[in-house]
Amino acid sequence: MSRSIPHLKSQFLQRLSEIVGEPGLVSDAQQKDDHDTDWLKKWHGRSCAVVRPASTQEVAQVMRLCHETRIPVVTQGGNTGMSGGATPDESGAQLILSTSRLRGIREVDPLNNTITAEAGVLLAHVQEAAQEVNRYFPLSLGSEGSCTIGGNLATNAGGVAVLRYGNTRDLALGLEVVLPDGRIWNGLRALRKDNTGYALRDLFIGSEGTLGVVTAAVLKLFPRPVARVAAWVGCDSMENLLALLALSRDTCGDRLVAFEMLTQASVDLIMQHITDARRPLANAHKFHALVELADTHENGLAEMLEGTLEQAMAAGYVEDAAVGLNIAQRQAFWKIREGISQAQVRAGKAIKHDIALPISKLPRFVADADAAVKKVKPDACIINFGHMGDGNLHFNVLMPLDTPPTEMSQTVKLLNRVVHDLVHQVNGSISAEHGVGQLRRDELRNYKSAVELDLMMQLKQSLDPNQIMNPGKLL
Ligand code: FAD
Ligand code: MLT
Ligand code: ZN
C-alpha cells in the first residue's frame, strides 16, 4: 500500500528538523506568512515549510534531502527583491530555504582587499565590516539594511554606485555554492587573476536561485573615500542632463561615484509621501540629478564639483543647483532619492520597467517612451527615475491604489509591450538590475533569441536536471 501525501510530508519535515534542529524551522504562522509573501505584497505563495540552516554543511544536507525527495527549493535572503524571485508558488509543495542564519563574516583581509562573508550577511553589515578595517565595500542600495549578500549575488544587484564600481558581479572574486544534489562547490578564491577554465562563478551570479544556493562569497574591498560632496541639480532636458554627465566624467574622472536622475513628477511624489523630505531647489525643473563625488582625501573635491557646475551653467546645461558640502546636506539629498520606492508603494500600484540602454540613447528613448505611453494611456502617471550614470532607468507608470486586478493586468501587458519594444529596438535590456524572477519570465521569451534561450535551458538542465531549484522563476 502506498503511503499518503500527509504522511510523506510529515516524514520530510521530521528529517528536516533532524538536520537543522528546532531553531532551524520556522514554526510561527505569522513568520511563515512573512516568508511566503514578498515585501511589495504583490506575490503571495504557500510553502510547505521554511528551513533556516545554520551552516554550509546543513544547507548541503537539506539539499541532499530535497534532491532525494524531489522537493523544490526557493532560496530566500532578505526578501527585498523586486521581481518575485524569492516567493514560492501557491501549491504548498515548495520549501523556502532562508539564509537568515548564515550570518558569519569568515575573513577580512585588508592587505588583499577582500572580505569573505556568508550569504545571509546583510549588505549593511558587510559595509560596516569593511569600514572597521579602513576599507570600503561600494555596493549601495536603498534596501541595504535588509537585503543579503547572497541575494545581491543571486540578482546581480546594481544600485547607486555602478558607474564607478560596477554591479555585484564586478565585486565578487569567489563563491561557495551548494549544488542541487547537495554537493558543495568551494570556489572561495580570493584572486584577481585565475584563468583555470570556465567562469563558474559568473554562472551562479545573477541566476536567482535557479542553479544552486550561494552560501558564501569573497568580495572585493576598496580604499575608503573619506571626502564626499554632492549636488542636487535641475535641468530642462535629458539632453542637457546627459551633457552634464559627460562633463562631470571629464572633469572629475573616477571621483564621480553617483549620477542619479529623477523627473519632476518623481520628486513631487516623494514630497507628498515621504515625511521630512525637503525640496532642494526653489523651482520646478523637468529633470533633476543627484551627483556625488568621493575621494580618499579632501583636497579640492568641493571646488571640483563647484567648478564643474559653473562650467555646466555657463554652457546652459544646468538651470539651478544646490551643493551639499556637509553630511546633513548630503543625507537630505539621498533621503529624497531613496524615498522613491516607498513613495510609489504609498501612492499607488507601480507598473515597473527596470531597463538598461546605452547612455547616449537615453534622451531619445525617454521622449519616445513618454509619447508612446501617453498615446495608449493619455492619463498615464509616468514616474521615471534611475541610475542614469550607468544607463539604467526605472521607467514606471503609477496606477491608482484601487485599480481592479483585471484592469491592472491588461494595462501591465499593454505598457510592457510599448516600453519593452522600444528598449529592444535599441538593443537594451528589459531587466537591468532587479532580475527576471516571476515578473519578467514571460517577457524574457519575447526578447531573447532562440539560441540564447536554448543555451540557458541547457545550462539549467545540466546543473539542475530534476528542476528543483526555484521552479517557475527566470526560465
Ligand atoms: P531576496 O529578495 O531574498 O531574493 C532575490 C532572489 O535571489 C530570489 O530569486 C532568491 O531565490 C535568490 N537568492 C537569495 N539568496 C540566495 C542565495 N544565497 N543563493 C541563491 N539564490 C538566492 N535592487 C537593485 O539592484 N538596485 C537598487 O537600487 C535597489 N533598490 C532597492 C530599494 C528598495 C527600497 C528595495 C526594497 C529593494 C531594492 N532593490 C534594488 C531590490 C533588492 O533589494 C535587491 O534585488 C537585492 O539584491 C535582493 O536581496 P535579498 O537578500 O533581499 O534577496
Ligand atoms: C531604486 O533604484 O530606487 C530601485 O531599484 C527602484 C524601485 O524602487 O523601483
Ligand atoms: Zn534601482
Coordinates of C-alpha atoms and ligand atoms in Angstrom, one line a residue:
M1 CA 0.0 0.0 0.0
S2 CA 1.5 3.4 -1.0
R3 CA 1.9 6.0 1.8
S4 CA -0.3 9.1 1.9
I5 CA 0.9 12.6 1.0
P6 CA 0.4 14.0 4.5
H7 CA 2.5 11.1 5.8
L8 CA 5.3 11.7 3.3
K9 CA 5.2 15.4 4.2
S10 CA 5.4 14.8 7.9
Q11 CA 8.3 12.4 7.3
F12 CA 10.1 15.1 5.2
L13 CA 9.6 17.7 7.9
Q14 CA 10.9 15.2 10.5
R15 CA 14.0 14.6 8.5
L16 CA 14.4 18.4 8.0
S17 CA 14.2 19.0 11.7
E18 CA 16.8 16.3 12.4
I19 CA 19.2 18.3 10.1
V20 CA 18.6 21.8 11.4
G21 CA 17.1 21.3 14.9
E22 CA 14.2 23.3 16.3
P23 CA 15.6 26.8 15.7
G24 CA 16.2 25.9 12.1
L25 CA 12.5 25.5 11.3
V26 CA 10.1 28.4 11.3
S27 CA 7.0 27.3 13.3
D28 CA 5.3 30.6 13.9
A29 CA 2.4 31.1 11.4
Q30 CA 2.9 34.9 11.1
Q31 CA 6.6 34.5 10.5
K32 CA 6.0 31.8 7.9
D33 CA 3.4 34.1 6.2
D34 CA 6.1 36.8 6.0
H35 CA 8.4 34.4 4.2
D36 CA 5.6 33.3 1.9
T37 CA 4.9 36.9 0.7
D38 CA 7.2 39.4 -0.9
W39 CA 7.8 42.9 0.6
L40 CA 5.7 44.6 -2.1
K41 CA 2.8 42.3 -1.1
K42 CA 2.5 41.6 -4.8
W43 CA 3.2 37.9 -4.7
H44 CA 1.6 35.5 -2.2
G45 CA 2.8 31.9 -2.1
R46 CA 2.4 29.0 0.2
S47 CA 5.5 27.0 1.1
C48 CA 5.5 23.5 2.7
A49 CA 8.0 24.8 5.3
V50 CA 10.7 27.4 5.9
V51 CA 14.0 26.0 6.8
R52 CA 16.9 28.1 8.2
P53 CA 20.2 26.1 8.1
A54 CA 23.0 27.5 10.2
S55 CA 26.0 26.3 8.2
T56 CA 27.0 25.3 4.7
Q57 CA 27.0 21.7 5.8
E58 CA 23.4 22.0 6.9
V59 CA 22.5 23.6 3.6
A60 CA 24.2 20.6 1.9
Q61 CA 22.2 18.1 3.9
V62 CA 18.9 19.9 3.3
M63 CA 19.7 19.9 -0.5
R64 CA 20.6 16.2 -0.4
L65 CA 17.2 15.6 1.2
C66 CA 15.4 17.7 -1.4
H67 CA 17.3 16.0 -4.2
E68 CA 16.2 12.6 -2.9
T69 CA 12.6 13.6 -2.4
R70 CA 12.4 16.0 -5.4
I71 CA 11.1 18.8 -3.2
P72 CA 11.5 22.1 -5.0
V73 CA 13.6 24.8 -3.2
V74 CA 13.1 28.5 -3.1
T75 CA 16.2 30.2 -1.6
Q76 CA 15.4 33.4 0.2
G77 CA 17.7 36.1 1.6
G78 CA 16.3 39.4 2.8
N79 CA 13.1 39.0 0.7
T80 CA 13.6 42.6 -0.7
G81 CA 13.6 41.5 -4.3
M82 CA 11.5 43.4 -6.9
S83 CA 10.7 40.5 -9.2
G84 CA 9.0 37.9 -7.0
G85 CA 12.0 35.6 -7.3
A86 CA 12.0 34.6 -3.6
T87 CA 8.3 33.9 -3.3
P88 CA 7.2 30.2 -3.6
D89 CA 4.2 29.2 -5.7
E90 CA 0.8 28.5 -4.1
S91 CA 1.0 24.7 -4.4
G92 CA 2.2 24.2 -0.8
A93 CA 4.9 21.9 -2.2
Q94 CA 7.9 24.2 -2.3
L95 CA 10.4 24.6 0.5
I96 CA 11.8 28.0 1.4
L97 CA 15.4 27.8 2.3
S98 CA 16.2 31.0 4.2
T99 CA 19.8 32.1 4.6
S100 CA 19.0 34.2 7.7
R101 CA 21.2 32.1 10.0
L102 CA 24.2 32.2 7.6
R103 CA 25.5 35.4 9.1
G104 CA 29.2 34.8 9.6
I105 CA 32.0 37.0 8.3
R106 CA 34.7 34.4 7.8
E107 CA 37.6 36.6 7.0
V108 CA 38.6 40.2 6.4
D109 CA 41.9 40.7 4.7
P110 CA 42.7 44.4 4.3
L111 CA 46.1 43.7 2.6
N112 CA 44.4 41.6 -0.1
N113 CA 41.4 44.0 -0.1
T114 CA 38.9 41.2 0.4
I115 CA 36.2 40.1 2.7
T116 CA 34.7 36.6 2.9
A117 CA 31.0 36.7 4.1
E118 CA 28.3 34.1 4.4
A119 CA 25.3 34.5 2.2
G120 CA 22.9 35.7 4.9
V121 CA 25.0 38.6 6.0
L122 CA 23.2 41.9 5.5
L123 CA 24.7 44.2 2.9
A124 CA 25.0 47.0 5.6
H125 CA 27.0 44.6 7.8
V126 CA 29.5 43.9 5.0
Q127 CA 29.9 47.7 4.5
E128 CA 30.5 48.1 8.3
A129 CA 33.0 45.3 8.5
A130 CA 34.9 46.9 5.7
Q131 CA 34.9 50.2 7.4
E132 CA 36.3 48.7 10.6
V133 CA 39.5 47.9 8.8
N134 CA 39.5 51.2 7.0
R135 CA 38.3 49.8 3.7
Y136 CA 35.2 50.3 1.6
F137 CA 32.6 47.9 0.1
P138 CA 30.8 50.0 -2.5
L139 CA 27.6 48.2 -3.3
S140 CA 24.8 50.5 -2.1
L141 CA 21.1 50.1 -2.4
G142 CA 18.0 51.6 -0.7
S143 CA 17.4 48.2 0.8
E144 CA 21.0 47.7 2.2
G145 CA 19.7 47.4 5.8
S146 CA 17.6 44.3 4.9
C147 CA 19.0 42.7 1.8
T148 CA 21.7 40.0 2.0
I149 CA 24.9 39.4 0.1
G150 CA 23.5 36.1 -1.2
G151 CA 20.5 37.9 -2.6
N152 CA 22.7 40.6 -4.1
L153 CA 24.8 38.0 -5.8
A154 CA 21.8 36.0 -6.9
T155 CA 20.2 39.1 -8.5
N156 CA 23.5 40.7 -9.6
A157 CA 22.2 43.8 -7.8
G158 CA 23.2 47.3 -9.1
G159 CA 22.3 50.3 -7.1
V160 CA 23.7 53.8 -7.0
A161 CA 27.5 53.4 -7.5
V162 CA 27.6 51.2 -10.6
L163 CA 29.1 53.9 -12.8
R164 CA 32.2 53.8 -10.6
Y165 CA 32.4 50.3 -9.1
G166 CA 30.3 48.1 -11.3
N167 CA 27.5 45.6 -10.4
T168 CA 27.7 42.9 -7.7
R169 CA 29.2 40.7 -10.4
D170 CA 32.2 43.0 -10.6
L171 CA 32.6 43.0 -6.8
A172 CA 32.8 39.2 -6.4
L173 CA 36.0 37.2 -6.6
G174 CA 34.9 33.8 -5.4
L175 CA 31.8 31.8 -4.3
E176 CA 30.9 28.8 -2.3
V177 CA 27.7 27.1 -3.7
V178 CA 25.7 24.2 -2.6
L179 CA 24.5 22.4 -5.8
P180 CA 21.0 21.0 -6.3
D181 CA 22.2 17.5 -5.4
G182 CA 23.8 18.6 -2.2
R183 CA 27.5 18.7 -3.3
I184 CA 29.5 21.7 -2.1
W185 CA 31.5 23.7 -4.7
N186 CA 34.2 25.6 -2.9
G187 CA 35.2 28.4 -5.2
L188 CA 36.1 30.8 -2.5
R189 CA 39.2 32.0 -4.2
A190 CA 40.5 35.5 -3.3
L191 CA 42.2 36.0 -6.6
R192 CA 42.1 38.8 -9.2
K193 CA 43.6 36.5 -11.8
D194 CA 42.5 32.9 -12.4
N195 CA 42.3 31.5 -15.9
T196 CA 41.8 27.9 -15.0
G197 CA 38.8 27.3 -17.1
Y198 CA 35.1 28.2 -17.3
A199 CA 33.9 31.1 -15.2
L200 CA 31.6 29.0 -13.0
R201 CA 31.3 31.9 -10.5
D202 CA 29.6 34.0 -13.1
L203 CA 27.1 31.3 -13.8
F204 CA 25.7 31.5 -10.3
I205 CA 25.8 35.3 -10.1
G206 CA 22.5 36.6 -11.4
S207 CA 21.0 33.1 -11.5
E208 CA 18.3 34.0 -9.0
G209 CA 18.4 30.7 -7.1
T210 CA 17.8 28.6 -10.1
L211 CA 21.1 26.8 -10.2
G212 CA 22.3 26.4 -6.6
V213 CA 22.4 28.0 -3.2
V214 CA 25.2 30.6 -2.7
T215 CA 26.4 30.0 0.8
A216 CA 29.4 32.4 1.0
A217 CA 31.5 34.8 -1.2
V218 CA 34.8 36.5 -1.4
L219 CA 34.1 40.2 -2.2
K220 CA 36.4 43.0 -3.3
L221 CA 37.2 45.9 -0.9
F222 CA 38.4 49.3 -2.0
P223 CA 40.3 52.3 -0.4
R224 CA 37.8 54.1 1.8
P225 CA 36.7 57.5 0.5
V226 CA 36.8 59.9 3.4
A227 CA 35.7 63.0 1.4
R228 CA 32.3 63.3 -0.2
V229 CA 30.4 66.2 -1.8
A230 CA 27.1 66.1 -3.6
A231 CA 24.9 68.4 -5.6
W232 CA 21.2 68.5 -6.5
V233 CA 20.8 69.8 -10.0
G234 CA 17.8 71.0 -12.0
C235 CA 17.8 70.7 -15.9
D236 CA 15.3 71.4 -18.6
S237 CA 16.0 68.4 -20.8
M238 CA 17.5 64.9 -20.8
E239 CA 20.0 66.1 -23.4
N240 CA 21.3 68.7 -21.0
L241 CA 21.4 66.1 -18.2
L242 CA 23.5 63.9 -20.5
A243 CA 25.8 66.8 -21.3
L244 CA 26.3 67.3 -17.6
L245 CA 27.1 63.6 -17.1
A246 CA 29.7 63.7 -19.8
L247 CA 31.2 66.9 -18.5
S248 CA 31.3 65.5 -14.9
R249 CA 33.1 62.4 -16.1
D250 CA 35.6 64.6 -18.0
T251 CA 36.3 66.9 -15.1
C252 CA 36.0 64.5 -12.1
G253 CA 37.1 61.2 -13.6
D254 CA 36.8 58.3 -11.1
R255 CA 35.7 60.7 -8.4
L256 CA 32.3 60.7 -9.9
V257 CA 30.6 57.9 -7.9
A258 CA 26.8 58.6 -8.4
F259 CA 24.7 60.2 -11.0
E260 CA 21.0 59.6 -10.3
M261 CA 18.1 61.1 -12.3
L262 CA 14.6 61.9 -11.2
T263 CA 11.8 63.7 -13.2
Q264 CA 9.8 66.5 -11.6
A265 CA 6.9 64.1 -11.2
S266 CA 9.1 61.7 -9.2
V267 CA 10.3 64.5 -6.9
D268 CA 6.7 65.7 -6.4
L269 CA 5.6 62.1 -5.5
I270 CA 8.4 61.9 -2.9
M271 CA 7.5 65.3 -1.4
Q272 CA 3.9 64.1 -1.0
H273 CA 4.7 60.8 0.7
I274 CA 8.0 60.9 2.5
T275 CA 8.0 62.8 5.8
D276 CA 10.9 65.2 6.3
A277 CA 11.9 65.2 2.6
R278 CA 12.5 68.8 1.6
R279 CA 12.8 70.3 -1.9
P280 CA 16.5 71.2 -2.5
L281 CA 15.7 73.7 -5.3
A282 CA 13.1 76.5 -5.2
N283 CA 11.7 76.0 -8.7
A284 CA 10.4 73.1 -10.7
H285 CA 12.7 71.5 -13.3
K286 CA 11.8 68.9 -15.9
F287 CA 14.7 66.7 -14.8
H288 CA 16.7 66.5 -11.6
A289 CA 20.1 64.8 -10.8
L290 CA 21.8 63.9 -7.7
V291 CA 25.5 64.0 -8.4
E292 CA 28.1 62.7 -5.9
L293 CA 31.9 62.9 -5.9
A294 CA 34.1 60.9 -3.4
D295 CA 37.8 60.6 -2.8
T296 CA 40.3 59.2 -0.4
H297 CA 41.4 62.7 0.6
E298 CA 39.8 66.1 0.9
N299 CA 41.9 68.1 -1.5
G300 CA 39.8 70.2 -3.7
L301 CA 36.8 67.9 -4.0
A302 CA 34.2 70.7 -3.4
E303 CA 36.0 73.1 -5.7
M304 CA 36.0 70.4 -8.4
L305 CA 32.2 69.9 -8.1
E306 CA 31.5 73.6 -8.0
G307 CA 33.8 74.2 -11.0
T308 CA 32.0 71.6 -13.0
L309 CA 28.6 73.1 -12.2
E310 CA 29.8 76.6 -13.1
Q311 CA 31.0 75.3 -16.4
A312 CA 27.7 73.4 -16.9
M313 CA 25.7 76.6 -16.1
A314 CA 27.8 78.7 -18.5
A315 CA 27.1 76.1 -21.2
G316 CA 23.4 76.2 -20.5
Y317 CA 23.2 72.6 -19.3
V318 CA 22.0 73.4 -15.8
E319 CA 19.2 75.6 -14.7
D320 CA 19.9 75.6 -10.9
A321 CA 22.0 73.6 -8.4
A322 CA 22.4 73.2 -4.7
V323 CA 25.7 71.9 -3.4
G324 CA 25.8 69.7 -0.2
L325 CA 29.1 70.0 1.5
N326 CA 28.3 68.5 4.9
I327 CA 26.9 65.2 5.9
A328 CA 23.5 66.5 6.8
Q329 CA 23.1 68.2 3.4
R330 CA 24.1 65.2 1.5
Q331 CA 21.9 62.9 3.6
A332 CA 19.0 65.2 2.9
F333 CA 19.6 64.7 -0.9
W334 CA 19.8 60.9 -0.5
K335 CA 16.7 60.9 1.6
I336 CA 14.8 62.3 -1.4
R337 CA 16.4 59.8 -3.8
E338 CA 16.0 56.8 -1.6
G339 CA 12.4 57.7 -0.8
I340 CA 11.1 56.9 -4.2
S341 CA 10.5 53.2 -3.6
Q342 CA 8.4 53.8 -0.5
A343 CA 6.6 56.8 -2.2
Q344 CA 5.5 54.6 -5.0
V345 CA 4.2 51.9 -2.7
R346 CA 2.2 54.5 -0.7
A347 CA 0.9 56.4 -3.8
G348 CA -0.4 53.6 -6.0
K349 CA 0.4 50.4 -7.9
A350 CA 3.6 50.8 -9.9
I351 CA 3.9 49.1 -13.3
K352 CA 7.7 48.8 -13.2
H353 CA 10.1 48.9 -16.1
D354 CA 13.7 48.3 -15.0
I355 CA 15.5 49.0 -18.2
A356 CA 19.1 49.5 -19.4
L357 CA 20.1 51.4 -22.5
P358 CA 23.3 52.7 -24.0
I359 CA 23.7 56.0 -22.1
S360 CA 23.8 58.0 -25.3
K361 CA 20.4 56.7 -26.3
L362 CA 18.6 57.8 -23.1
P363 CA 17.2 61.2 -24.2
R364 CA 15.7 59.9 -27.4
F365 CA 14.3 56.9 -25.5
V366 CA 12.6 59.0 -22.8
A367 CA 11.0 61.2 -25.4
D368 CA 9.8 58.2 -27.4
A369 CA 8.6 56.2 -24.4
D370 CA 6.8 59.2 -22.9
A371 CA 4.9 59.7 -26.2
A372 CA 4.2 56.0 -26.8
V373 CA 2.8 55.5 -23.3
K374 CA 0.7 58.7 -23.5
K375 CA -0.6 57.5 -26.9
V376 CA -2.1 54.3 -25.4
K377 CA -2.9 55.8 -22.0
P378 CA -3.2 59.6 -22.2
D379 CA -3.7 60.0 -18.4
A380 CA -0.7 57.8 -17.5
C381 CA 1.3 59.0 -14.4
I382 CA 4.9 58.3 -15.5
I383 CA 7.4 58.1 -12.7
N384 CA 10.7 58.0 -14.4
F385 CA 13.9 57.9 -12.3
G386 CA 17.1 55.9 -12.0
H387 CA 20.7 55.3 -12.2
M388 CA 21.4 57.5 -15.3
G389 CA 25.2 57.2 -14.8
D390 CA 25.1 53.6 -15.8
G391 CA 22.1 53.7 -18.3
N392 CA 19.5 52.2 -16.0
L393 CA 16.1 53.8 -15.8
H394 CA 13.1 52.8 -13.7
F395 CA 10.5 54.0 -16.2
N396 CA 7.4 53.2 -14.1
V397 CA 3.8 54.0 -14.6
L398 CA 1.8 54.6 -11.4
M399 CA -1.8 53.3 -11.3
P400 CA -4.3 54.3 -8.6
L401 CA -4.3 52.0 -5.5
D402 CA -7.9 50.9 -6.2
T403 CA -7.3 49.8 -9.8
P404 CA -9.2 46.5 -10.2
P405 CA -6.9 43.4 -10.8
T406 CA -8.2 42.8 -14.4
E407 CA -7.6 46.4 -15.4
M408 CA -4.2 46.2 -13.8
S409 CA -3.1 43.1 -15.7
Q410 CA -4.4 44.4 -19.0
T411 CA -2.5 47.7 -18.5
V412 CA 0.6 45.9 -17.5
K413 CA 0.5 43.9 -20.7
L414 CA -0.2 46.9 -22.9
L415 CA 2.5 49.1 -21.3
N416 CA 5.1 46.4 -21.1
R417 CA 4.8 45.9 -24.8
V418 CA 5.1 49.5 -25.6
V419 CA 8.1 50.2 -23.4
H420 CA 9.9 47.0 -23.8
D421 CA 9.6 47.1 -27.6
L422 CA 11.3 50.5 -27.6
V423 CA 14.0 49.1 -25.3
H424 CA 14.5 46.2 -27.6
Q425 CA 14.8 48.4 -30.7
V426 CA 18.0 50.0 -29.2
N427 CA 19.4 46.6 -28.1
G428 CA 18.6 47.5 -24.4
S429 CA 17.7 45.2 -21.5
I430 CA 14.3 44.6 -20.0
S431 CA 15.8 43.8 -16.6
A432 CA 18.8 46.0 -15.7
E433 CA 19.2 45.1 -12.1
H434 CA 16.0 43.6 -10.5
G435 CA 16.3 40.2 -12.2
V436 CA 13.7 38.2 -14.0
G437 CA 12.0 36.2 -11.2
Q438 CA 8.4 35.6 -11.9
L439 CA 7.7 39.2 -13.0
R440 CA 9.6 39.1 -16.3
R441 CA 9.7 35.4 -17.1
D442 CA 7.2 35.6 -19.9
E443 CA 8.7 38.8 -21.3
L444 CA 12.1 37.2 -21.5
R445 CA 10.8 34.8 -24.1
N446 CA 9.7 37.8 -26.2
Y447 CA 13.1 39.4 -26.4
K448 CA 15.8 36.8 -26.0
S449 CA 16.9 34.9 -29.2
A450 CA 16.1 31.2 -29.5
V451 CA 19.8 30.5 -29.4
E452 CA 20.3 32.4 -26.1
L453 CA 17.2 30.8 -24.5
D454 CA 18.4 27.4 -25.6
L455 CA 21.9 27.9 -24.1
M456 CA 20.3 29.0 -20.9
M457 CA 17.9 26.0 -20.8
Q458 CA 20.9 23.6 -21.5
L459 CA 22.8 25.1 -18.6
K460 CA 19.8 24.8 -16.3
Q461 CA 19.3 21.2 -17.4
S462 CA 22.9 20.2 -16.8
L463 CA 23.1 21.8 -13.3
D464 CA 19.6 21.1 -12.1
P465 CA 18.3 18.0 -14.0
N466 CA 15.4 17.5 -11.6
Q467 CA 14.3 21.1 -11.9
I468 CA 14.1 21.6 -8.1
M469 CA 15.8 25.0 -7.9
N470 CA 13.3 27.8 -7.8
P471 CA 11.0 26.4 -10.5
G472 CA 8.8 29.0 -12.2
K473 CA 11.4 31.7 -12.0
L474 CA 13.7 33.2 -14.6
L475 CA 13.4 30.5 -17.3
Ligands
FAD1 P1 15.7 38.0 -2.0 O1 14.7 39.0 -2.3 O2 15.5 37.2 -0.8 O3 16.0 37.1 -3.2 C1 16.1 37.6 -4.5 C2 16.5 36.4 -5.5 O4 17.7 35.8 -5.1 C3 15.5 35.3 -5.4 O5 15.4 34.7 -6.7 C4 16.1 34.3 -4.5 O6 15.7 32.9 -4.7 C5 17.6 34.5 -4.8 N1 18.5 34.2 -3.7 C6 18.6 34.9 -2.5 N2 19.6 34.5 -1.7 C7 20.2 33.5 -2.4 C8 21.3 32.6 -2.2 N3 22.0 32.7 -1.1 N4 21.6 31.7 -3.1 C9 20.9 31.6 -4.3 N5 19.9 32.4 -4.6 C10 19.5 33.3 -3.7 N6 18.0 46.3 -6.4 C11 19.0 46.8 -7.2 O7 19.6 46.1 -7.9 N7 19.3 48.1 -7.2 C12 18.6 49.0 -6.4 O8 18.9 50.2 -6.4 C13 17.6 48.5 -5.5 N8 17.0 49.3 -4.6 C14 16.0 48.8 -3.8 C15 15.4 49.7 -2.9 C16 14.5 49.2 -2.0 C17 13.8 50.1 -1.0 C18 14.1 47.8 -2.1 C19 13.1 47.2 -1.1 C20 14.7 47.0 -3.0 C21 15.7 47.5 -3.8 N9 16.3 46.6 -4.8 C22 17.3 47.1 -5.5 C23 15.9 45.2 -4.9 C24 16.6 44.2 -3.9 O9 17.0 44.8 -2.7 C25 17.8 43.5 -4.5 O10 17.4 42.7 -5.6 C26 18.6 42.6 -3.5 O11 19.8 42.2 -4.2 C27 17.8 41.4 -3.1 O12 18.5 40.8 -2.0 P2 17.7 39.9 -0.9 O13 18.6 39.3 0.0 O14 16.5 40.6 -0.4 O15 17.2 38.7 -1.9
MLT2 C1 15.8 52.2 -6.9 O1 16.7 52.4 -7.7 O2 15.4 53.0 -6.1 C2 15.0 50.9 -7.0 O3 15.9 50.0 -7.7 C3 13.8 51.1 -7.9 C4 12.4 50.9 -7.4 O4 12.1 51.0 -6.2 O5 11.6 50.6 -8.3
ZN3 ZN 17.4 51.0 -9.0

